[in-house]
């Protein structure tokens, strides 16, 4: 190679090309080669590269049966607070409300057809610590191409078509979804949404190593 693959040599070449534009075309291939080599030296772990990719536009869709609680505005205020805090983390969380189970099933089918990882919230699901949830969150996002969906049922819980996807509305069999439980206690679906959003935020802070989670 013409230069040793380190930051100083790359910066030197970039400086030369900036001052003398005619040399840019000649040194272009070397810049790309050296940049790639230097990046590999700085980030030998594939997990670091995965984290970098995941930080670029992660999208979480919460699908839920019901509607926003108009009589309990504090729930929406609390959700909005955590959603605002999430923005610097590169995690975009949106909520899609469905009027009934058939509409919910169609929405989940749409997400599954796009490759989203589907995670169902159900009392029979596995409970996790916040640390486990944080680790799984990024694994689910990676598996779904930086996209995933959480599904919250209404007062009667999730429809059996989602928990046991043998016969969905489209007639196609969906892949088995994962079931997790936020708690063995019972919450309203609006409050379950707040708990989930807080845990998503907590998961990103655990990933960062901030002081939020103690």
Short mmCIF file of C-alpha atoms in Angstrom, two decimals:
data_model
loop_
_atom_site.label_atom_id
_atom_site.label_comp_id
_atom_site.label_asym_id
_atom_site.label_seq_id
_atom_site.Cartn_x
_atom_site.Cartn_y
_atom_site.Cartn_z
CA UNK A 1 0.00 0.00 0.00
CA UNK A 2 1.05 3.57 -0.61
CA UNK A 3 0.40 4.71 2.96
CA UNK A 4 -0.02 3.04 6.31
CA UNK A 5 -3.73 2.62 7.13
CA UNK A 6 -4.19 5.00 10.00
CA UNK A 7 -6.11 8.17 10.69
CA UNK A 8 -3.15 10.49 10.08
CA UNK A 9 -2.48 9.17 6.56
CA UNK A 10 -6.16 9.46 5.64
CA UNK A 11 -6.36 13.01 6.95
CA UNK A 12 -3.15 13.87 5.05
CA UNK A 13 -4.57 12.57 1.76
CA UNK A 14 -7.85 14.39 2.33
CA UNK A 15 -5.94 17.62 2.97
CA UNK A 16 -3.90 17.21 -0.23
CA UNK A 17 -7.04 16.52 -2.29
CA UNK A 18 -8.79 19.53 -0.79
CA UNK A 19 -5.93 21.89 -1.62
CA UNK A 20 -5.37 20.40 -5.09
CA UNK A 21 -8.70 19.16 -6.48
CA UNK A 22 -7.07 17.67 -9.59
CA UNK A 23 -5.51 14.99 -7.43
CA UNK A 24 -8.87 13.95 -5.99
CA UNK A 25 -9.62 11.47 -8.75
CA UNK A 26 -6.20 9.84 -8.43
CA UNK A 27 -6.34 9.39 -4.67
CA UNK A 28 -10.03 8.49 -4.47
CA UNK A 29 -9.49 4.70 -4.52
CA UNK A 30 -6.77 4.95 -1.87
CA UNK A 31 -9.05 7.00 0.38
CA UNK A 32 -11.76 4.36 0.17
CA UNK A 33 -9.29 1.55 0.77
CA UNK A 34 -7.64 3.23 3.72
CA UNK A 35 -10.93 4.31 5.25
CA UNK A 36 -12.23 0.75 5.11
CA UNK A 37 -9.03 -0.66 6.53
CA UNK A 38 -8.92 1.91 9.31
CA UNK A 39 -12.58 1.28 10.19
CA UNK A 40 -11.90 -2.45 10.45
CA UNK A 41 -8.98 -1.82 12.77
CA UNK A 42 -10.99 0.49 14.99
CA UNK A 43 -14.06 -1.78 15.11
CA UNK A 44 -12.91 -5.41 15.00
CA UNK A 45 -16.10 -6.60 16.67
CA UNK A 46 -19.07 -7.34 14.42
CA UNK A 47 -21.36 -6.45 17.32
CA UNK A 48 -20.06 -2.87 17.22
CA UNK A 49 -20.86 -2.65 13.52
CA UNK A 50 -24.31 -4.08 14.24
CA UNK A 51 -24.88 -1.46 16.91
CA UNK A 52 -23.90 1.26 14.46
CA UNK A 53 -26.38 0.00 11.89
CA UNK A 54 -29.12 -0.35 14.49
CA UNK A 55 -28.67 3.23 15.61
CA UNK A 56 -29.61 4.44 12.13
CA UNK A 57 -33.40 4.56 12.08
CA UNK A 58 -34.90 1.93 14.38
CA UNK A 59 -38.69 1.78 14.22
CA UNK A 60 -41.00 0.21 16.77
CA UNK A 61 -44.72 -0.05 16.10
CA UNK A 62 -47.09 -0.66 19.01
CA UNK A 63 -50.37 -2.14 17.78
CA UNK A 64 -53.14 -2.03 20.32
CA UNK A 65 -56.89 -2.65 20.48
CA UNK A 66 -58.83 0.29 21.90
CA UNK A 67 -58.40 4.02 21.86
CA UNK A 68 -56.55 6.72 23.74
CA UNK A 69 -57.86 7.46 27.19
CA UNK A 70 -59.48 10.88 26.92
CA UNK A 71 -60.39 10.95 30.60
CA UNK A 72 -56.83 10.22 31.74
CA UNK A 73 -54.71 12.77 29.93
CA UNK A 74 -51.78 12.11 32.26
CA UNK A 75 -51.26 8.74 30.55
CA UNK A 76 -50.72 10.42 27.19
CA UNK A 77 -48.53 13.08 28.77
CA UNK A 78 -46.34 10.39 30.32
CA UNK A 79 -46.10 8.48 27.03
CA UNK A 80 -45.20 11.67 25.16
CA UNK A 81 -42.48 12.42 27.70
CA UNK A 82 -40.74 9.09 27.11
CA UNK A 83 -41.24 9.30 23.34
CA UNK A 84 -39.50 12.68 23.38
CA UNK A 85 -36.64 11.26 25.43
CA UNK A 86 -36.26 8.40 22.94
CA UNK A 87 -35.58 10.61 19.93
CA UNK A 88 -31.82 11.07 20.52
CA UNK A 89 -31.47 7.28 20.71
CA UNK A 90 -32.59 6.84 17.11
CA UNK A 91 -35.59 4.76 18.18
CA UNK A 92 -38.88 5.89 16.69
CA UNK A 93 -41.95 4.51 18.46
CA UNK A 94 -45.41 4.94 17.01
CA UNK A 95 -48.76 3.59 18.20
CA UNK A 96 -51.47 2.25 15.91
CA UNK A 97 -54.90 1.95 17.52
CA UNK A 98 -57.38 -0.63 16.22
CA UNK A 99 -61.12 -0.68 16.80
CA UNK A 100 -61.37 -4.48 17.12
CA UNK A 101 -59.48 -7.78 16.89
CA UNK A 102 -59.98 -8.34 13.14
CA UNK A 103 -58.41 -4.95 12.43
CA UNK A 104 -55.56 -5.76 14.82
CA UNK A 105 -54.91 -9.10 13.11
CA UNK A 106 -54.75 -7.47 9.68
CA UNK A 107 -52.31 -4.87 10.99
CA UNK A 108 -50.04 -7.52 12.49
CA UNK A 109 -50.17 -9.51 9.25
CA UNK A 110 -49.07 -6.42 7.36
CA UNK A 111 -46.09 -5.93 9.68
CA UNK A 112 -45.15 -9.61 9.47
CA UNK A 113 -45.23 -9.50 5.66
CA UNK A 114 -42.69 -6.66 5.80
CA UNK A 115 -40.33 -8.75 7.93
CA UNK A 116 -41.00 -7.03 11.25
CA UNK A 117 -40.23 -9.03 14.36
CA UNK A 118 -43.56 -9.57 16.14
CA UNK A 119 -43.68 -9.64 19.95
CA UNK A 120 -47.00 -10.21 21.73
CA UNK A 121 -47.73 -8.95 25.23
CA UNK A 122 -49.64 -11.66 27.05
CA UNK A 123 -49.96 -12.86 30.68
CA UNK A 124 -48.76 -16.30 29.56
CA UNK A 125 -45.59 -14.82 28.10
CA UNK A 126 -42.14 -14.93 29.62
CA UNK A 127 -41.25 -12.22 32.13
CA UNK A 128 -37.89 -10.52 31.71
CA UNK A 129 -35.63 -8.28 33.71
CA UNK A 130 -35.03 -4.82 32.28
CA UNK A 131 -31.51 -5.89 31.33
CA UNK A 132 -32.84 -8.91 29.46
CA UNK A 133 -35.47 -6.79 27.75
CA UNK A 134 -32.83 -4.29 26.64
CA UNK A 135 -30.70 -7.03 25.11
CA UNK A 136 -33.69 -8.68 23.45
CA UNK A 137 -34.99 -5.36 22.14
CA UNK A 138 -31.92 -4.81 19.99
CA UNK A 139 -31.87 -8.45 18.95
CA UNK A 140 -35.49 -8.20 17.81
CA UNK A 141 -34.73 -5.00 15.91
CA UNK A 142 -31.73 -6.61 14.24
CA UNK A 143 -33.77 -9.65 13.28
CA UNK A 144 -36.49 -7.47 11.76
CA UNK A 145 -34.17 -5.23 9.80
CA UNK A 146 -34.38 -2.42 12.40
CA UNK A 147 -38.17 -2.81 12.56
CA UNK A 148 -40.38 -4.60 15.03
CA UNK A 149 -43.92 -4.58 16.39
CA UNK A 150 -45.31 -5.01 19.89
CA UNK A 151 -48.93 -6.14 20.09
CA UNK A 152 -51.26 -5.34 23.00
CA UNK A 153 -54.75 -6.83 23.20
CA UNK A 154 -57.91 -5.24 24.48
CA UNK A 155 -59.92 -6.02 27.61
CA UNK A 156 -60.29 -9.67 26.57
CA UNK A 157 -56.64 -10.11 25.70
CA UNK A 158 -55.06 -11.11 22.42
CA UNK A 159 -57.05 -12.99 19.78
CA UNK A 160 -56.17 -16.67 19.44
CA UNK A 161 -55.35 -16.13 15.75
CA UNK A 162 -52.26 -14.22 16.82
CA UNK A 163 -51.17 -16.49 19.66
CA UNK A 164 -51.80 -19.61 17.59
CA UNK A 165 -51.48 -18.36 13.99
CA UNK A 166 -52.88 -21.39 12.18
CA UNK A 167 -55.67 -19.50 10.44
CA UNK A 168 -55.31 -15.76 9.98
CA UNK A 169 -57.59 -13.51 7.96
CA UNK A 170 -55.42 -13.78 4.85
CA UNK A 171 -55.48 -17.56 4.96
CA UNK A 172 -51.70 -17.68 5.24
CA UNK A 173 -49.91 -19.09 8.22
CA UNK A 174 -47.84 -16.54 10.09
CA UNK A 175 -44.57 -17.34 11.77
CA UNK A 176 -44.98 -18.04 15.51
CA UNK A 177 -44.68 -14.83 17.47
CA UNK A 178 -42.85 -14.36 20.75
CA UNK A 179 -44.88 -13.85 23.90
CA UNK A 180 -43.62 -11.73 26.77
CA UNK A 181 -45.32 -10.51 29.93
CA UNK A 182 -44.75 -7.13 31.55
CA UNK A 183 -46.12 -8.39 34.86
CA UNK A 184 -48.25 -11.11 36.41
CA UNK A 185 -50.60 -8.31 37.47
CA UNK A 186 -53.44 -6.99 35.30
CA UNK A 187 -53.32 -3.51 33.76
CA UNK A 188 -55.52 -1.59 31.38
CA UNK A 189 -54.27 -1.68 27.81
CA UNK A 190 -53.56 2.08 27.98
CA UNK A 191 -51.41 1.63 31.08
CA UNK A 192 -49.67 -1.40 29.56
CA UNK A 193 -48.68 0.84 26.64
CA UNK A 194 -47.12 3.36 29.04
CA UNK A 195 -45.17 0.62 30.83
CA UNK A 196 -43.93 -0.74 27.51
CA UNK A 197 -42.78 2.65 26.23
CA UNK A 198 -40.95 3.31 29.50
CA UNK A 199 -39.20 -0.06 29.23
CA UNK A 200 -38.19 0.67 25.65
CA UNK A 201 -36.67 3.94 26.81
CA UNK A 202 -35.03 2.21 29.76
CA UNK A 203 -33.64 -0.40 27.39
CA UNK A 204 -31.94 2.24 25.27
CA UNK A 205 -30.47 3.87 28.37
CA UNK A 206 -29.15 0.52 29.60
CA UNK A 207 -27.53 0.11 26.20
CA UNK A 208 -25.89 3.53 26.55
CA UNK A 209 -24.76 2.83 30.10
CA UNK A 210 -26.39 5.99 31.41
CA UNK A 211 -27.42 6.59 35.00
CA UNK A 212 -31.16 6.27 34.32
CA UNK A 213 -31.24 2.56 35.16
CA UNK A 214 -29.91 1.82 38.63
#
